[in-house]
Coordinates of C-alpha atoms and ligand atoms in Angstrom, one line a residue:
M1 CA 3.8 -35.5 -98.7
V2 CA 0.1 -36.1 -98.3
A3 CA 0.6 -39.9 -98.1
E4 CA 3.3 -39.6 -95.5
N5 CA 1.1 -37.2 -93.5
Y6 CA -1.9 -39.6 -93.7
K7 CA 0.2 -42.5 -92.5
R8 CA 1.8 -40.6 -89.7
I9 CA -1.6 -39.7 -88.3
L10 CA -2.7 -43.4 -88.6
N11 CA 0.4 -44.1 -86.4
D12 CA -0.6 -41.4 -84.0
I13 CA -4.0 -43.0 -83.7
S14 CA -2.5 -46.4 -83.0
D15 CA -0.2 -44.9 -80.3
V16 CA -2.9 -42.9 -78.5
C17 CA -5.1 -46.0 -78.6
K18 CA -2.4 -48.2 -77.2
N19 CA -1.8 -45.8 -74.3
T20 CA -5.5 -45.5 -73.5
G21 CA -6.5 -49.1 -73.9
R22 CA -8.7 -48.5 -77.0
E23 CA -8.8 -50.5 -80.2
P24 CA -7.2 -48.6 -83.0
G25 CA -10.0 -49.7 -85.2
S26 CA -12.4 -47.8 -83.2
V27 CA -11.1 -44.4 -84.4
R28 CA -11.7 -43.5 -88.0
L29 CA -9.6 -40.9 -89.7
I30 CA -11.6 -38.5 -91.9
A31 CA -9.4 -36.7 -94.4
V32 CA -10.8 -33.2 -94.5
S33 CA -10.2 -32.1 -98.1
K34 CA -12.0 -28.8 -98.6
T35 CA -10.4 -26.4 -101.0
K36 CA -7.9 -29.1 -102.1
P37 CA -7.7 -30.5 -105.6
V38 CA -8.7 -34.0 -106.5
E39 CA -5.0 -35.0 -107.1
D40 CA -4.4 -34.4 -103.4
L41 CA -7.4 -36.5 -102.4
M42 CA -6.2 -39.3 -104.7
E43 CA -2.8 -39.2 -103.0
A44 CA -4.5 -39.8 -99.7
Y45 CA -6.8 -42.4 -101.3
N46 CA -3.7 -44.3 -102.6
A47 CA -2.3 -44.2 -99.0
G48 CA -5.5 -46.0 -97.9
A49 CA -7.9 -43.1 -97.1
R50 CA -11.5 -44.0 -97.8
D51 CA -13.3 -41.4 -95.6
F52 CA -13.2 -37.9 -96.9
G53 CA -14.8 -34.8 -95.3
E54 CA -16.1 -31.7 -97.2
N55 CA -17.7 -28.5 -96.0
Y56 CA -19.4 -27.2 -99.1
V57 CA -22.2 -28.8 -101.0
Q58 CA -21.1 -27.6 -104.5
E59 CA -17.5 -28.7 -104.0
L60 CA -18.6 -32.0 -102.6
S61 CA -20.9 -32.6 -105.6
E62 CA -18.1 -31.8 -108.0
K63 CA -15.6 -34.1 -106.3
I64 CA -17.8 -37.1 -105.9
P65 CA -17.9 -38.2 -109.6
Q66 CA -14.1 -37.6 -109.8
M67 CA -13.2 -40.0 -107.1
P68 CA -13.5 -43.8 -106.8
E69 CA -16.9 -45.2 -105.8
D70 CA -15.8 -46.7 -102.5
V71 CA -15.1 -43.3 -100.9
R72 CA -17.2 -42.6 -97.9
W73 CA -18.2 -38.9 -98.1
H74 CA -18.8 -36.9 -94.8
M75 CA -20.6 -33.6 -94.9
I76 CA -19.0 -31.8 -92.0
G77 CA -19.8 -28.1 -92.9
H78 CA -22.7 -25.9 -92.0
L79 CA -25.6 -27.1 -94.1
Q80 CA -28.4 -25.0 -95.5
R81 CA -31.8 -26.6 -96.0
N82 CA -32.2 -25.8 -99.7
K83 CA -28.9 -27.8 -100.3
V84 CA -30.0 -30.9 -98.6
K85 CA -31.5 -32.5 -101.7
Y86 CA -28.1 -32.5 -103.4
L87 CA -26.6 -34.7 -100.7
I88 CA -29.2 -37.4 -100.2
G89 CA -28.1 -40.8 -101.3
K90 CA -24.6 -39.4 -102.0
V91 CA -23.1 -39.1 -98.5
F92 CA -22.2 -41.7 -95.8
L93 CA -22.8 -39.4 -92.9
I94 CA -24.0 -35.8 -92.3
H95 CA -22.1 -34.5 -89.2
S96 CA -23.6 -31.0 -89.0
V97 CA -27.3 -31.3 -88.1
D98 CA -27.9 -28.5 -85.8
S99 CA -31.7 -27.9 -85.9
L100 CA -35.0 -29.6 -85.9
R101 CA -35.8 -27.9 -89.3
L102 CA -32.7 -29.2 -90.9
A103 CA -33.3 -32.7 -89.5
E104 CA -36.9 -32.5 -90.9
E105 CA -35.6 -31.5 -94.4
I106 CA -33.2 -34.4 -94.4
S107 CA -36.0 -36.7 -93.4
K108 CA -38.3 -35.4 -96.1
E109 CA -35.8 -35.7 -98.9
S110 CA -34.6 -39.1 -97.7
V111 CA -38.2 -40.5 -97.6
K112 CA -38.7 -39.1 -101.1
A113 CA -35.6 -40.9 -102.3
G114 CA -36.4 -44.1 -100.5
V115 CA -33.1 -44.1 -98.4
T116 CA -32.1 -43.6 -94.8
T117 CA -29.6 -40.9 -94.2
N118 CA -27.2 -41.2 -91.3
I119 CA -26.7 -38.1 -89.2
L120 CA -24.9 -36.7 -86.2
L121 CA -26.2 -33.8 -84.1
E122 CA -23.8 -30.9 -84.0
V123 CA -23.2 -29.6 -80.4
N124 CA -21.7 -26.3 -79.5
A125 CA -19.8 -27.7 -76.5
S126 CA -17.8 -24.6 -75.8
G127 CA -20.7 -22.1 -76.2
E128 CA -18.6 -19.8 -78.4
D129 CA -20.8 -17.5 -80.5
S130 CA -18.9 -18.4 -83.7
K131 CA -19.7 -22.1 -83.4
W132 CA -22.7 -23.9 -84.9
G133 CA -24.8 -26.4 -83.0
G134 CA -27.1 -26.5 -80.0
S135 CA -26.2 -26.4 -76.3
L136 CA -26.0 -29.6 -74.3
D137 CA -29.7 -29.1 -73.2
E138 CA -31.0 -28.2 -76.6
T139 CA -29.3 -31.3 -78.1
I140 CA -31.2 -33.5 -75.7
E141 CA -34.4 -31.9 -76.8
L142 CA -33.5 -32.2 -80.5
V143 CA -32.7 -35.9 -80.0
G144 CA -36.2 -36.5 -78.6
K145 CA -37.9 -34.8 -81.7
A146 CA -35.5 -35.9 -84.4
A147 CA -35.6 -39.5 -83.3
K148 CA -39.3 -39.7 -84.4
L149 CA -38.6 -38.7 -88.0
P150 CA -38.6 -41.3 -90.8
G151 CA -35.8 -41.6 -93.2
I152 CA -33.0 -40.5 -90.9
A153 CA -30.8 -42.5 -88.4
I154 CA -29.1 -40.6 -85.5
K155 CA -25.7 -42.2 -85.0
G156 CA -24.2 -39.9 -82.5
L157 CA -22.7 -36.4 -81.9
M158 CA -20.3 -34.0 -83.4
T159 CA -18.5 -30.9 -82.1
V160 CA -16.1 -28.3 -83.4
A161 CA -13.9 -27.2 -80.5
P162 CA -12.4 -23.7 -80.4
Y163 CA -9.0 -23.1 -82.2
T164 CA -6.3 -23.2 -79.6
E165 CA -2.5 -23.4 -79.3
N166 CA -2.9 -25.8 -76.4
A167 CA -5.0 -28.9 -77.1
E168 CA -5.5 -29.5 -73.4
D169 CA -7.7 -26.5 -73.3
N170 CA -10.3 -28.5 -75.4
R171 CA -10.3 -31.6 -73.3
K172 CA -13.2 -30.4 -71.2
Y173 CA -15.3 -29.9 -74.3
F174 CA -14.6 -33.4 -75.6
R175 CA -15.3 -34.8 -72.3
A176 CA -18.6 -33.0 -72.1
L177 CA -19.5 -34.3 -75.5
K178 CA -18.8 -37.9 -74.4
Q179 CA -20.8 -37.4 -71.2
L180 CA -23.7 -36.0 -73.2
S181 CA -23.7 -39.1 -75.4
V182 CA -23.8 -41.3 -72.3
D183 CA -26.7 -39.2 -70.9
I184 CA -28.6 -39.5 -74.1
E185 CA -28.1 -43.2 -74.4
G186 CA -29.6 -43.5 -71.0
R187 CA -32.7 -41.5 -71.8
F188 CA -33.7 -42.7 -75.3
E189 CA -33.8 -46.4 -75.9
D190 CA -35.2 -46.8 -79.4
N191 CA -34.3 -45.6 -82.8
I192 CA -31.0 -43.9 -82.0
S193 CA -27.4 -44.8 -81.5
M194 CA -24.8 -42.7 -79.7
D195 CA -21.9 -44.8 -80.9
A196 CA -20.3 -42.1 -83.1
L197 CA -18.4 -39.2 -81.6
S198 CA -17.0 -36.9 -84.2
M199 CA -14.5 -34.6 -82.5
G200 CA -10.8 -33.6 -82.8
M201 CA -9.0 -31.8 -85.7
T202 CA -5.4 -31.1 -86.6
G203 CA -4.6 -29.3 -83.4
D204 CA -6.3 -31.5 -80.9
Y205 CA -7.1 -34.9 -82.3
R206 CA -4.8 -36.8 -79.8
V207 CA -6.8 -35.3 -76.8
A208 CA -10.1 -36.1 -78.6
I209 CA -9.1 -39.8 -79.1
E210 CA -8.1 -39.9 -75.4
E211 CA -11.7 -38.6 -74.5
G212 CA -13.5 -41.1 -76.7
A213 CA -13.6 -39.8 -80.3
T214 CA -14.7 -42.4 -82.9
Y215 CA -14.2 -40.0 -85.9
I216 CA -11.4 -37.5 -86.1
R217 CA -11.7 -34.8 -88.9
V218 CA -8.1 -33.9 -90.0
G219 CA -7.4 -31.4 -92.8
T220 CA -4.2 -29.3 -92.4
A221 CA -2.0 -32.0 -90.9
I222 CA -2.8 -34.2 -94.1
F223 CA -3.1 -31.7 -96.9
G224 CA -1.2 -28.7 -95.6
A225 CA -2.6 -25.2 -95.0
R226 CA -5.7 -24.1 -97.0
D227 CA -5.8 -21.2 -99.4
Y228 CA -9.1 -19.7 -99.7
S229 CA -8.1 -16.9 -102.1
N230 CA -9.7 -18.6 -105.1
N231 CA -13.0 -19.4 -103.5
Ligands
PLP1 C1 -12.0 -27.6 -91.8 C2 -12.6 -28.5 -90.8 C3 -11.8 -29.5 -90.1 C4 -10.3 -29.7 -90.4 O1 -9.6 -28.8 -89.7 P1 -8.0 -28.8 -89.6 O2 -7.6 -28.0 -88.4 O3 -7.5 -28.4 -91.0 O4 -7.7 -30.2 -89.4 C5 -12.5 -30.3 -89.3 N1 -13.8 -30.2 -89.0 C6 -14.5 -29.2 -89.6 C7 -16.0 -29.1 -89.2 C8 -13.9 -28.3 -90.4 O5 -14.7 -27.3 -91.0

C-alpha cells in the first residue's frame, strides 16, 4: 500500500506541474513518517523515497541508524533548543526554525561541529494561535538577524497551513508565503537563499504546488492515518 501511495503522489506532482508549467523535478516529496515503523519507511524507500520528515528528535535519532545512509532527513516538527545538538550533522534540512534563539543555538552547535546546517524559517502564515512560526513581518526581521550567524545557511521558508476540508481555503496562505520569499529575496542579497518553499500536506499539496511549493510534506496519504496511542 505504501509503495502505491507514494507513486500515486509522484504522479500527482507530475500532473500538477504539467498543468502549471513547472518542472516536475522542482517539487520534492518528503515522506512524513512520524509514529510509523521502520518497515513502513523501508517500503517507501524501496519505492524510491529518499526524503523523510520526522517531528520528534528522539524518534528521528532512533530511525536514522536503522535506515540506509542515503536518506535525507528533514526535521519538520517544533524544535526545542536543548535538543538541537542531537540533530547537527545528521539532518539534511531543519524546516522549523521559528526564533532567533533557536537559530543561534543551531549556529553555535554547527560551528562547534564544524558543519553548516541548512535551515528554513517557519512562518505562521494564517495567524492561527495553534501554529508555530513568526508573522510575515517578524520573519523579515528574523532573516536579517539570522543571516549574520555562522554555521547556518537559510534556504527558504516553511509554513503549516490550517487543517481544512477545502484545500482552496489555504491557497491564500501559500500565496502569501511565496510573496514573502520574493520580498525577502529583494531585500537581502548576501548569504541567504529563498529557493526552498516547504508547504502543502496530505489535504492541500496540489494547491501548494500550484502556488510554488518546492517541498511538500505528506504523511497520511502515504502511510495512512497515525495512531498516537502508544506515544
Ligand atoms: C505531520 C506533519 C505533516 C504531514 O501531515 P499529513 O496531513 O499527514 O500529510 C506535514 N508537516 C508537518 C509539520 C507535520 O507535523
